[in-house]
PDB file of C-alpha atoms in Angstrom:
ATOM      1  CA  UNK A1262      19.726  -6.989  -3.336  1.00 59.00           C
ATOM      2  CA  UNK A1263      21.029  -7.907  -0.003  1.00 69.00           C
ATOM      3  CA  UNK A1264      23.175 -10.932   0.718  1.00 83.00           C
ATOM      4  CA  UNK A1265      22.225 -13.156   3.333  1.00 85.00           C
ATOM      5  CA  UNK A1266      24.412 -13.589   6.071  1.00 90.00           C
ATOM      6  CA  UNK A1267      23.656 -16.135   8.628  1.00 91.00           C
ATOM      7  CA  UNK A1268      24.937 -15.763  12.242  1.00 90.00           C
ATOM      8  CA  UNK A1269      24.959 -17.761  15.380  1.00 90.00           C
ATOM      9  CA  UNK A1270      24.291 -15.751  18.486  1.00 91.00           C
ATOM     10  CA  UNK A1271      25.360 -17.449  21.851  1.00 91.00           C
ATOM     11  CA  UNK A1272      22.814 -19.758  24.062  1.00 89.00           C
ATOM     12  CA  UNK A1273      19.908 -17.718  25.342  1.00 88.00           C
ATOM     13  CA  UNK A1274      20.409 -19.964  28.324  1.00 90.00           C
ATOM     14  CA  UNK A1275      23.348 -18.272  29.689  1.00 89.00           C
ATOM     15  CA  UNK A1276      21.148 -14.654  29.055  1.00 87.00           C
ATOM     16  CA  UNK A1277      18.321 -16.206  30.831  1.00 89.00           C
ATOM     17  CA  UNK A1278      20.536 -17.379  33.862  1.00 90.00           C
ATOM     18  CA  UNK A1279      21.968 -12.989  33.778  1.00 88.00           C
ATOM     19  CA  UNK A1280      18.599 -11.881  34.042  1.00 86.00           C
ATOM     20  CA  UNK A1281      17.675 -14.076  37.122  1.00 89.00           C
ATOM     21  CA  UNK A1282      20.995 -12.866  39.157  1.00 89.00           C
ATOM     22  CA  UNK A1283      20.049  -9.175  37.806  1.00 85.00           C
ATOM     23  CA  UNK A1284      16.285  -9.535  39.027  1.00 85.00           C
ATOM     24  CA  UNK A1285      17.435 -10.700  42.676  1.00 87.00           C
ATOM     25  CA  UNK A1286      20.452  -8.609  43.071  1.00 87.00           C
ATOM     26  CA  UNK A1287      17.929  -5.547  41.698  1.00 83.00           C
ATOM     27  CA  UNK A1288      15.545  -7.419  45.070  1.00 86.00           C
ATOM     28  CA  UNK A1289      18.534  -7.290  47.385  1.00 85.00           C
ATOM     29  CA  UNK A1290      19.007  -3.587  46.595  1.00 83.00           C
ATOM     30  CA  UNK A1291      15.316  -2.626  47.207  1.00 79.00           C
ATOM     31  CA  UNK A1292      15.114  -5.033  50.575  1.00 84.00           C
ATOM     32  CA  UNK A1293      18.572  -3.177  51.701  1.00 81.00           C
ATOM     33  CA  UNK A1294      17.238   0.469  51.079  1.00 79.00           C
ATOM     34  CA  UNK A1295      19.002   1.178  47.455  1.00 84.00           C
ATOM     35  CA  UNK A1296      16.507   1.987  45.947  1.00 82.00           C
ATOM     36  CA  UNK A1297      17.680   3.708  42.682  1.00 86.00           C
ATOM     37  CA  UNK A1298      20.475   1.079  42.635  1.00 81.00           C
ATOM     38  CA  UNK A1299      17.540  -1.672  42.964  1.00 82.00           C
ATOM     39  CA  UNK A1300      15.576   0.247  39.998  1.00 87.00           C
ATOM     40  CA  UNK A1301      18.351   0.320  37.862  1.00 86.00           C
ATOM     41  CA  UNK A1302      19.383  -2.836  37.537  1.00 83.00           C
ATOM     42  CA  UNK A1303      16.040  -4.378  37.446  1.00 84.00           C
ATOM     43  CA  UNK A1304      15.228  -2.135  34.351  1.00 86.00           C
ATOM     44  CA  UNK A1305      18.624  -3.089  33.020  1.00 85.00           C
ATOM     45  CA  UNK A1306      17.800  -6.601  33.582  1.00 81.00           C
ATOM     46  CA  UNK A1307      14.296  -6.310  31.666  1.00 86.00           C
ATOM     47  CA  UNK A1308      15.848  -3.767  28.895  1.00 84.00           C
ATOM     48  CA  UNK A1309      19.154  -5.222  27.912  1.00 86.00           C
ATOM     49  CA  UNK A1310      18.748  -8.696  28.738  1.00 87.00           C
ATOM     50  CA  UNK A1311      15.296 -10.011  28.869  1.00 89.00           C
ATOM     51  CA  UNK A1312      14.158  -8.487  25.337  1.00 88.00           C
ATOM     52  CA  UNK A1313      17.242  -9.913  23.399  1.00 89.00           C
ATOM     53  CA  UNK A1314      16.315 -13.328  24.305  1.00 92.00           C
ATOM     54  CA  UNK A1315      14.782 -15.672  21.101  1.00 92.00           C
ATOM     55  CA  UNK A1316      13.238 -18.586  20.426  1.00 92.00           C
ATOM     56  CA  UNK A1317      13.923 -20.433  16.654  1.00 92.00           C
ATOM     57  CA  UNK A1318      11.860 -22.716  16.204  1.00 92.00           C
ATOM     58  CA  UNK A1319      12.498 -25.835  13.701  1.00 92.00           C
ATOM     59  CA  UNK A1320      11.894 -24.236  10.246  1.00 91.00           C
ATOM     60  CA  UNK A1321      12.190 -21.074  11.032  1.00 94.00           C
ATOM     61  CA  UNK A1322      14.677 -17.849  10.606  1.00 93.00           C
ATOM     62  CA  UNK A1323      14.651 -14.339  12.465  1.00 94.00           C
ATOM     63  CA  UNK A1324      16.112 -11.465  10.280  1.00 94.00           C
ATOM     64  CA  UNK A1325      17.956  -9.115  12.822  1.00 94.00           C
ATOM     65  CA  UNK A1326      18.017  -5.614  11.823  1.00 94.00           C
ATOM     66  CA  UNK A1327      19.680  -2.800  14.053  1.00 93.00           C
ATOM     67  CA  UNK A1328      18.792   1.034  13.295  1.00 91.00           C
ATOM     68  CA  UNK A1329      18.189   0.450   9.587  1.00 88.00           C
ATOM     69  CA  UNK A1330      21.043  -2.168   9.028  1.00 92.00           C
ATOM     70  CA  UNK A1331      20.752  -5.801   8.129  1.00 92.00           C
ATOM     71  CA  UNK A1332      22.683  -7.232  10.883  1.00 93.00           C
ATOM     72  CA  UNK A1333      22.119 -11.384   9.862  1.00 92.00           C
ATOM     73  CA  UNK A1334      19.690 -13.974  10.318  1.00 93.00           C
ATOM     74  CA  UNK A1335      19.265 -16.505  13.022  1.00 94.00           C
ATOM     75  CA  UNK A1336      18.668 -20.172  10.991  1.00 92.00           C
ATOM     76  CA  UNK A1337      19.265 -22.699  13.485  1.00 91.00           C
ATOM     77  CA  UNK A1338      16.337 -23.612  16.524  1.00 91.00           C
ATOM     78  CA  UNK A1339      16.899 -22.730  19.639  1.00 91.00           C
ATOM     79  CA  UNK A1340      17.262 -20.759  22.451  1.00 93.00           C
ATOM     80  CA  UNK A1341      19.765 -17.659  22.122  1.00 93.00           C
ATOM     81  CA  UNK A1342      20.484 -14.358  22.728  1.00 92.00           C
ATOM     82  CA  UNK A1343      21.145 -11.199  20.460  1.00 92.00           C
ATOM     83  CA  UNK A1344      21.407  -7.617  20.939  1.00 91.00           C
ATOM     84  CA  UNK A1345      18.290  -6.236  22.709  1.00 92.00           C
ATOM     85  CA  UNK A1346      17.806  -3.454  20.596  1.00 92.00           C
ATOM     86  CA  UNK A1347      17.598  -5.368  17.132  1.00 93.00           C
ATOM     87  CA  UNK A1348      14.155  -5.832  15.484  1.00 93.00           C
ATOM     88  CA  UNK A1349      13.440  -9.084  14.982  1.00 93.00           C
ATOM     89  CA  UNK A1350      11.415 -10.235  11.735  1.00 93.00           C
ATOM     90  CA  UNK A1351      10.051 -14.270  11.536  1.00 93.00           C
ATOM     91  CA  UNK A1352      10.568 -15.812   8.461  1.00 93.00           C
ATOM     92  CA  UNK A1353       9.182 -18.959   7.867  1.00 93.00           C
ATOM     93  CA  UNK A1354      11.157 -21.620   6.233  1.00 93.00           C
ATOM     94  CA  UNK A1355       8.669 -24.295   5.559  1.00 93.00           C
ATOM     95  CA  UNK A1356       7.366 -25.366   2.187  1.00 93.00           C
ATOM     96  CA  UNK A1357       3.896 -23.066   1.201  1.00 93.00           C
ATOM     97  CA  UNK A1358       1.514 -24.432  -1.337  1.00 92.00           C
ATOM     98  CA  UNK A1359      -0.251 -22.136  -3.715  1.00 91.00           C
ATOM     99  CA  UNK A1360      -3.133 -23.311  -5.282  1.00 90.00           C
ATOM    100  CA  UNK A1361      -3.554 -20.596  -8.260  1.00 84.00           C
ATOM    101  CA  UNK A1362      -7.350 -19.412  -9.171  1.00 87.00           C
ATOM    102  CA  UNK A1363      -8.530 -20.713 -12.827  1.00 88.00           C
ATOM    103  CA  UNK A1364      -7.264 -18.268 -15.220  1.00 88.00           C
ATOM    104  CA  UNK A1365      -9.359 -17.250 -18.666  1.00 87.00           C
ATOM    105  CA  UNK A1366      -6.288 -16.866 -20.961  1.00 86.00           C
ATOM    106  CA  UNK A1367      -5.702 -17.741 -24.865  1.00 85.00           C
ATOM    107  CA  UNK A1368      -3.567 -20.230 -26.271  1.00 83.00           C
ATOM    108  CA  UNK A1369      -0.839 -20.006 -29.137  1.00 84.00           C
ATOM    109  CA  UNK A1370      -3.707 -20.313 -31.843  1.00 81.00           C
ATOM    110  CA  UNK A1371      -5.975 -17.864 -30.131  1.00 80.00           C
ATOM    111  CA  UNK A1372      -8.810 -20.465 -28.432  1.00 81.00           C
ATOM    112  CA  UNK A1373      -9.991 -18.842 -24.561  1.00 84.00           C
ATOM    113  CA  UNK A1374      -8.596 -21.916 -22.398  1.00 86.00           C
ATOM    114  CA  UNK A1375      -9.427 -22.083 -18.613  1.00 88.00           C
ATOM    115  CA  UNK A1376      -5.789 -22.969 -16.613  1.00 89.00           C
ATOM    116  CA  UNK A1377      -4.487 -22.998 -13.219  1.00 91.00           C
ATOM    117  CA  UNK A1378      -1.457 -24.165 -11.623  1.00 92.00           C
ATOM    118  CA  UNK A1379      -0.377 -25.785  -7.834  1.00 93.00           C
ATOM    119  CA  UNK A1380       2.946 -24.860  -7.123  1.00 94.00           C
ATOM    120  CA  UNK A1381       5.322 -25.331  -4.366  1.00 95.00           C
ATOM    121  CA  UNK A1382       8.233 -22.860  -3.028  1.00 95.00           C
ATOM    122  CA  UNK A1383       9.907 -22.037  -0.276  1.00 95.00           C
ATOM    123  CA  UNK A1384      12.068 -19.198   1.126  1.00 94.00           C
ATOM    124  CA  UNK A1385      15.856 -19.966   0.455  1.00 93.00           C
ATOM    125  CA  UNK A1386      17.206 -16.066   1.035  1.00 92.00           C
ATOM    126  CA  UNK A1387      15.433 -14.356   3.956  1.00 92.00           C
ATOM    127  CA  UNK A1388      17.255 -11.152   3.218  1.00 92.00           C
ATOM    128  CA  UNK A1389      15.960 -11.207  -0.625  1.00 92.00           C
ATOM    129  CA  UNK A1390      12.817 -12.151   0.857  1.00 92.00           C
ATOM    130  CA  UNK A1391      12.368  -9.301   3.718  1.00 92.00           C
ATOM    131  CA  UNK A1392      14.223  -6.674   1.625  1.00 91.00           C
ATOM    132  CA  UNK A1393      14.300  -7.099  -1.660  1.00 89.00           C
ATOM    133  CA  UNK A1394      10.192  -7.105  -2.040  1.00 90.00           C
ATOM    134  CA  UNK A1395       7.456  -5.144  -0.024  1.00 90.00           C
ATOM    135  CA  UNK A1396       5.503  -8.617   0.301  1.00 91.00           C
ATOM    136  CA  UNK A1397       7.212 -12.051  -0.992  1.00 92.00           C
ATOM    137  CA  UNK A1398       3.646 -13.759  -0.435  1.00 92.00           C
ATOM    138  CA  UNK A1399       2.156 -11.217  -2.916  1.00 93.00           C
ATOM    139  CA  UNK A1400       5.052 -11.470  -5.228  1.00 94.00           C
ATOM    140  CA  UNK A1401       4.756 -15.189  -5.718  1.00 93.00           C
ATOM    141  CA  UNK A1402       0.789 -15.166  -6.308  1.00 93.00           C
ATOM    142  CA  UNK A1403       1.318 -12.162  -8.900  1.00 93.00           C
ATOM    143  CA  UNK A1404       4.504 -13.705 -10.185  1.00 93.00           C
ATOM    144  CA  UNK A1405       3.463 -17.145 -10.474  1.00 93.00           C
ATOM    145  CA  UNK A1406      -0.265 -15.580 -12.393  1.00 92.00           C
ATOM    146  CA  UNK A1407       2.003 -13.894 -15.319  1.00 93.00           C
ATOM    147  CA  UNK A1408       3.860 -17.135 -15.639  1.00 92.00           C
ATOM    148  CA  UNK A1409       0.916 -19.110 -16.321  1.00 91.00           C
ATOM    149  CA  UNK A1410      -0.524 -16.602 -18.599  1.00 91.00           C
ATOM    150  CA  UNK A1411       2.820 -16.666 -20.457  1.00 91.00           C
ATOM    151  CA  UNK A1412       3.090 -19.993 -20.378  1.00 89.00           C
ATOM    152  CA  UNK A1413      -0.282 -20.913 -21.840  1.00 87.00           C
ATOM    153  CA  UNK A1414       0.095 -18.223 -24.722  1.00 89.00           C
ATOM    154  CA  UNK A1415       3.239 -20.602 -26.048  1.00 88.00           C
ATOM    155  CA  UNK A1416       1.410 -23.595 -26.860  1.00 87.00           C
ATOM    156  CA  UNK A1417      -1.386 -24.765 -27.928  1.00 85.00           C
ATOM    157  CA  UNK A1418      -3.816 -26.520 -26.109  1.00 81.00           C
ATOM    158  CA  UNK A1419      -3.880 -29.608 -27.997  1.00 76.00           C
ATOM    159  CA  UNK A1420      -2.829 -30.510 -31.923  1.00 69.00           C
ATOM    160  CA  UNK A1421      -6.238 -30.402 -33.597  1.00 60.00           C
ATOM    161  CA  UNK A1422      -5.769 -27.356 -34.972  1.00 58.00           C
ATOM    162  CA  UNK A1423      -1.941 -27.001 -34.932  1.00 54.00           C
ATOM    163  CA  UNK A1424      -0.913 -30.390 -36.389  1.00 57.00           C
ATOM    164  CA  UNK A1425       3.108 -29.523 -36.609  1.00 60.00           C
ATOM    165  CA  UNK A1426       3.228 -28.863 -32.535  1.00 61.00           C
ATOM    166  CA  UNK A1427       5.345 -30.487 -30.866  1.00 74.00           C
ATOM    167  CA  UNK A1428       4.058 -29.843 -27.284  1.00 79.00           C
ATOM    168  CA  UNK A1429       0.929 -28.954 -26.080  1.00 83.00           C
ATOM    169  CA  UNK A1430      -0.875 -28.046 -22.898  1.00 83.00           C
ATOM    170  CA  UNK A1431      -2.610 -31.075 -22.892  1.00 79.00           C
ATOM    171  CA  UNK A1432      -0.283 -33.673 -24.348  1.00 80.00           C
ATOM    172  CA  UNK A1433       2.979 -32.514 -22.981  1.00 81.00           C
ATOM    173  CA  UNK A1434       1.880 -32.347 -19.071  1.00 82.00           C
ATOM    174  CA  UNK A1435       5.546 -32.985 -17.975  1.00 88.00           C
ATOM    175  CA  UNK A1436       7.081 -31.058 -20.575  1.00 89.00           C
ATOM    176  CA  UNK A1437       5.148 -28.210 -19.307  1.00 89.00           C
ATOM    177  CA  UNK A1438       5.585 -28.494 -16.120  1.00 90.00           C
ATOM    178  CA  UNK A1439       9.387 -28.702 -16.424  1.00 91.00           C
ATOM    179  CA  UNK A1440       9.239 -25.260 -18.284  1.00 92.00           C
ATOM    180  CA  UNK A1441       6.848 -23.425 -15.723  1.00 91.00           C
ATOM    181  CA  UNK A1442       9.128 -24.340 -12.863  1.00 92.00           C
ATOM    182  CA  UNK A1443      12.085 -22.928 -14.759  1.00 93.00           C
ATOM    183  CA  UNK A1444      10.605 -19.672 -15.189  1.00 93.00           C
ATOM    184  CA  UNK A1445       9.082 -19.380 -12.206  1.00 94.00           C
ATOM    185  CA  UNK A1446      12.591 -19.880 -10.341  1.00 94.00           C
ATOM    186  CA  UNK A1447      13.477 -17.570 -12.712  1.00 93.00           C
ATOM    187  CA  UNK A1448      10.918 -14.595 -12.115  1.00 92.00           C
ATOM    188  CA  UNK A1449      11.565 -15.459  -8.367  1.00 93.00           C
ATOM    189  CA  UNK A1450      15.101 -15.747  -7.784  1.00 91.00           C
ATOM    190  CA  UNK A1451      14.868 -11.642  -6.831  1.00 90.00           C
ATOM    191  CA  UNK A1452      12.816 -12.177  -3.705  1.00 91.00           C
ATOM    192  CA  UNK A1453      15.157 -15.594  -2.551  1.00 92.00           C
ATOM    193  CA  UNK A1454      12.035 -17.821  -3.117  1.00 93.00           C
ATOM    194  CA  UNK A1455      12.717 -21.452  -5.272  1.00 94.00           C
ATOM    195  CA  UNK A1456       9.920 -24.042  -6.224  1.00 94.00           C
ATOM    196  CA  UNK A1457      10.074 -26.660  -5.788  1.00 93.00           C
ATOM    197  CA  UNK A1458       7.204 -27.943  -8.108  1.00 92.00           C
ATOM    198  CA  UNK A1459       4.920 -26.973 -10.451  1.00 92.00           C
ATOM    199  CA  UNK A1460       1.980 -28.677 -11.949  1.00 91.00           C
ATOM    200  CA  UNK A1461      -0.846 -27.923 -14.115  1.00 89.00           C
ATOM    201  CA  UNK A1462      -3.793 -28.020 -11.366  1.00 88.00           C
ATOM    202  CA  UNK A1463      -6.934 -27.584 -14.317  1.00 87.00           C
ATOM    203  CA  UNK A1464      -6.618 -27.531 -17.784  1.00 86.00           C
ATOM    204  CA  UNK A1465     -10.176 -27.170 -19.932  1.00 84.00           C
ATOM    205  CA  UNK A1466     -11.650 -25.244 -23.356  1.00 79.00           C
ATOM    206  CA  UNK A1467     -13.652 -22.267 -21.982  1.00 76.00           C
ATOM    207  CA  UNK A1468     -17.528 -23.020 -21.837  1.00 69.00           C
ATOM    208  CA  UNK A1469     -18.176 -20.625 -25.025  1.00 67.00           C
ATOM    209  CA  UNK A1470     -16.258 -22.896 -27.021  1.00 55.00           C
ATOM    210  CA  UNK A1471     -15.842 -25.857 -24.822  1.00 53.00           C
ATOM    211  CA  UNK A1472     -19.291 -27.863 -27.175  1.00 58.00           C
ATOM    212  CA  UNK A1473     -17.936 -26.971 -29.984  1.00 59.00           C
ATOM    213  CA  UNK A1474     -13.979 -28.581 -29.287  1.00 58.00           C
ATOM    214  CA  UNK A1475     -16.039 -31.551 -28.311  1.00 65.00           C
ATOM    215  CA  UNK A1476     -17.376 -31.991 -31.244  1.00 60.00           C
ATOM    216  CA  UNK A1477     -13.654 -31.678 -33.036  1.00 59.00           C
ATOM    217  CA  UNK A1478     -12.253 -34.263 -30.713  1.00 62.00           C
ATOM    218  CA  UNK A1479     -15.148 -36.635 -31.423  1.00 62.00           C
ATOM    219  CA  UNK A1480     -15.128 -36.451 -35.690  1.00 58.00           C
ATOM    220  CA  UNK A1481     -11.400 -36.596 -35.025  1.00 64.00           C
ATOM    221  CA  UNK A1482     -11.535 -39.721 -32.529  1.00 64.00           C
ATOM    222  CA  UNK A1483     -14.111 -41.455 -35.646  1.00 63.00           C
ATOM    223  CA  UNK A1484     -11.792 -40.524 -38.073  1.00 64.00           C
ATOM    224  CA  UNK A1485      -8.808 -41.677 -36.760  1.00 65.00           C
ATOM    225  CA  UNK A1486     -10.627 -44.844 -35.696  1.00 66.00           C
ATOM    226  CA  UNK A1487     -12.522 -45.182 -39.701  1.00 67.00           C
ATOM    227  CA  UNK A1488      -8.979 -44.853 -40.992  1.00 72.00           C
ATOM    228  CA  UNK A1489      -7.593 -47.668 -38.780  1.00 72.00           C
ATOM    229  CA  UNK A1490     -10.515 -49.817 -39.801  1.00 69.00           C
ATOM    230  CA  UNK A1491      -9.852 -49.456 -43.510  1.00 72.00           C
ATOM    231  CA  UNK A1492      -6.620 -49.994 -43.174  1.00 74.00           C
ATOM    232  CA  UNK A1493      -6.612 -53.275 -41.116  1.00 72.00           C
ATOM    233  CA  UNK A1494      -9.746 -54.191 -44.016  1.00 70.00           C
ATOM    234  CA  UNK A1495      -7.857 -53.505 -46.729  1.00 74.00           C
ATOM    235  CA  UNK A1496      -4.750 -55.795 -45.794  1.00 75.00           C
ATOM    236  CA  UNK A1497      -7.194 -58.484 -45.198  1.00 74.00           C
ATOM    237  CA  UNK A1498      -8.285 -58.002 -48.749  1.00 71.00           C
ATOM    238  CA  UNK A1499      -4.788 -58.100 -50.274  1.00 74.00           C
ATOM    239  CA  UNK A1500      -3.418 -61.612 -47.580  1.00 76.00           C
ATOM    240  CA  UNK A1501      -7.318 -63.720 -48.865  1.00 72.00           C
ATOM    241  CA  UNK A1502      -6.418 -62.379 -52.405  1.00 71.00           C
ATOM    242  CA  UNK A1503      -3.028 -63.937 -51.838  1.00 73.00           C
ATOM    243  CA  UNK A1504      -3.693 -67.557 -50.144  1.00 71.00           C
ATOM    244  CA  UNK A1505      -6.371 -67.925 -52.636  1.00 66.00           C
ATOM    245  CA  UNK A1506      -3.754 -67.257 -54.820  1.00 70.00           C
ATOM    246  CA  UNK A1507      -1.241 -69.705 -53.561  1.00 70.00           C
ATOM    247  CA  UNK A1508      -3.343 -72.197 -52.949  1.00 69.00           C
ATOM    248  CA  UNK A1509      -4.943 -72.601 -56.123  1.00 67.00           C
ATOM    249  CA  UNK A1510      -8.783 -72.462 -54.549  1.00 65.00           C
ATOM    250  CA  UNK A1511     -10.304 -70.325 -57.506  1.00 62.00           C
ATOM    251  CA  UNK A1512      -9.185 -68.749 -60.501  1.00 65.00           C
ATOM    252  CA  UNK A1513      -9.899 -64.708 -60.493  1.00 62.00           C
ATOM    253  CA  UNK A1514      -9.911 -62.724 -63.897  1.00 61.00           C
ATOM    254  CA  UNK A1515     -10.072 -58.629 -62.710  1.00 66.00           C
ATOM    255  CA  UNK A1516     -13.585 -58.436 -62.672  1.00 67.00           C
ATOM    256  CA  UNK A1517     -13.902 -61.141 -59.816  1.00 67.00           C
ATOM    257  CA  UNK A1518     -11.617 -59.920 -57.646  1.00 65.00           C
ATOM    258  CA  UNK A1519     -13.066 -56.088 -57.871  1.00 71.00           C
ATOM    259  CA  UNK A1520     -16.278 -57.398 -56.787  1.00 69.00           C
ATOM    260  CA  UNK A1521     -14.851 -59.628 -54.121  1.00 67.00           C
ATOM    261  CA  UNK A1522     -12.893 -56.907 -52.659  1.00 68.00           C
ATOM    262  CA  UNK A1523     -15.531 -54.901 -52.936  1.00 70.00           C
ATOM    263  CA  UNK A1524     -17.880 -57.159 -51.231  1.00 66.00           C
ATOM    264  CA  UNK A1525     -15.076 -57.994 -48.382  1.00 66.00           C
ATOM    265  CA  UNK A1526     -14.525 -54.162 -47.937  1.00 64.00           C
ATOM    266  CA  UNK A1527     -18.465 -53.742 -47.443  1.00 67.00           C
ATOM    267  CA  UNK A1528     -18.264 -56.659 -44.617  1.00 65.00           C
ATOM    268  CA  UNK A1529     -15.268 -55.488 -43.401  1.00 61.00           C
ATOM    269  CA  UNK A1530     -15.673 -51.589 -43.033  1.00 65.00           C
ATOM    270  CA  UNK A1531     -19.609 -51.326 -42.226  1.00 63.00           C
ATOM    271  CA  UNK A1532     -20.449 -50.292 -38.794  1.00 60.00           C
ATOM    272  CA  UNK A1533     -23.608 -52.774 -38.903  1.00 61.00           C
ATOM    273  CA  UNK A1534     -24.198 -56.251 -39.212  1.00 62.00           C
ATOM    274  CA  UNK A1535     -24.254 -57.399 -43.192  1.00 59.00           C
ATOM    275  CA  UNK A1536     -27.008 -59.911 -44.462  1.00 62.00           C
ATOM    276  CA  UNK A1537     -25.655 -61.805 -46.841  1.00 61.00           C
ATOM    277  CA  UNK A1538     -27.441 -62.858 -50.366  1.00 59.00           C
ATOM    278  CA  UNK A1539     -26.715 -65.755 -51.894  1.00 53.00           C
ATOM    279  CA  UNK A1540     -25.981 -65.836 -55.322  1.00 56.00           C
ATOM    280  CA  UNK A1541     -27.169 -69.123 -57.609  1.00 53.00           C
ATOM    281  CA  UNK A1542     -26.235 -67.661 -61.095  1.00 54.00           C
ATOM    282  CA  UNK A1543     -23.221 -66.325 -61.650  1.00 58.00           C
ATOM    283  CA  UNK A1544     -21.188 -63.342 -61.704  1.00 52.00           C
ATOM    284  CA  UNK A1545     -22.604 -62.307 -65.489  1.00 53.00           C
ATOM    285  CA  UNK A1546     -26.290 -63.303 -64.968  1.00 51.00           C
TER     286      UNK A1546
END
């Protein structure tokens, strides 16, 4: 792996102001009969000067290279001039924004989940980036794929089936995220590229099974809401078996209050309206 080295070559300004004198001197020489003088220096003005002049523009890098050899790259904008016979390689530094495709993986118990990720990186090495891999745009879509493969094979996608889990793909959206960022810098960090985000774009059962999950999160949803219900009924029970209690309203052997909790449980706990019936006799007739 190479090591950047950034380099600041002199104002292309001072270059551009050579190759003007060189173009009329190279004019003089032709109008004055020299004409091999006059050729000379105007392809020496072209050749040497003119083709090492660069423009950086804001957000942007050239990687010099000279016969083979990293020579440095050129980070600041501007106007400058470097040896004519480097190659010059652009290098964007802006931030790039990869929307990933919906991926058909499984999660940690085995259910076919759809997932896909947006993430956002940027080059921070141009020399990893230019010679460390044959295409850094391919390595971060192929890269950032396995991680969200990997990623969604670790946890499940919520904890229906796996009660004891303590994150999940749908629950723990920033505790995800956190971890998909750190491996991606990791599986990146060879071609110079960080991220600077990444976020869990779509996140769904696959349609094979997708009905079916419903139909777990809804008994779940009633359940969870039934047991709620009995429990706020059944406190009610126990604080009107208590003031009644206190207050000396009624006297209760065993048998009375089983039936009025019983009855209070019915009102209480039934998802339709109760009509009541009034009873005239008592509780033993």
């Amino acid at each position: 792996m190479k090591t950047e080295k950034i380099i600041n070559p002199p104002s292309g300004y001072a270059g551009l102001a050579f190759f003007i004198i060189l173009v009329v001197s190279a004019g003089i020489c032709l109008w004055a009969g020299q004409i091999a003088v006059g050729i000379i220096v105007g392809i020496s003005a072209f050749v040497l000067v003119l083709s090492g002049l660069i423009i950086v523009d804001p957000n942007e890098s050239k990687v010099l290279t000279l016969f083979g050899k990293y020579v440095g790259t050129v980070k600041h904008d501007g106007f400058f001039w470097v040896n004519p016979f480097t190659v010059k390689r652009r290098v964007s530094l802006r931030a790039f924004n990869l929307n990933g495709q919906q991926l058909k993986v499984n999660d940690k118990i085995g259910n076919p989940i759809e997932i896909a990720a947006v993430i956002v990186w940027q080059i921070k090495d141009t020399a990893n980036a230019v010679f460390a891999v044959e295409n850094y745009t391919q390595y971060v879509d192929i890269q950032s794929e396995a991680a969200v493969r990997h990623l969604a094979n670790l946890f499940p996608y919520d904890n229906l089936e796996d009660e004891l889990a303590t994150i999940t793909l749908r629950g723990g959206a920033e505790q995800v995220s956190i971890l998909l960022e750190k491996e991606l810098n990791e599986r990146l960090d060879r071609a110079g590229i960080e991220v600077l985000e990444a976020r869990i774009s779509h996140l769904a059962y696959s349609p094979e099974i997708a009905h079916s999950m419903l139909q777990v999160q809804q008994a779940s949803a009633i359940i969870a809401a039934r047991r709620l219900i009995v429990e706020g009924a059944v406190g009610m029970v126990e604080m009107a078996l208590i003031k009644l209690s206190e207050k000396n309203i009624v006297e209760l052997d065993e048998e009375r209050k089983a039936a009025m909790v019983s009855n209070l449980l019915v009102v209480l706990c039934g998802d339709k309206s109760v009509s009541p019936v009034v009873n005239t006799g008592t509780l033993y007739h």
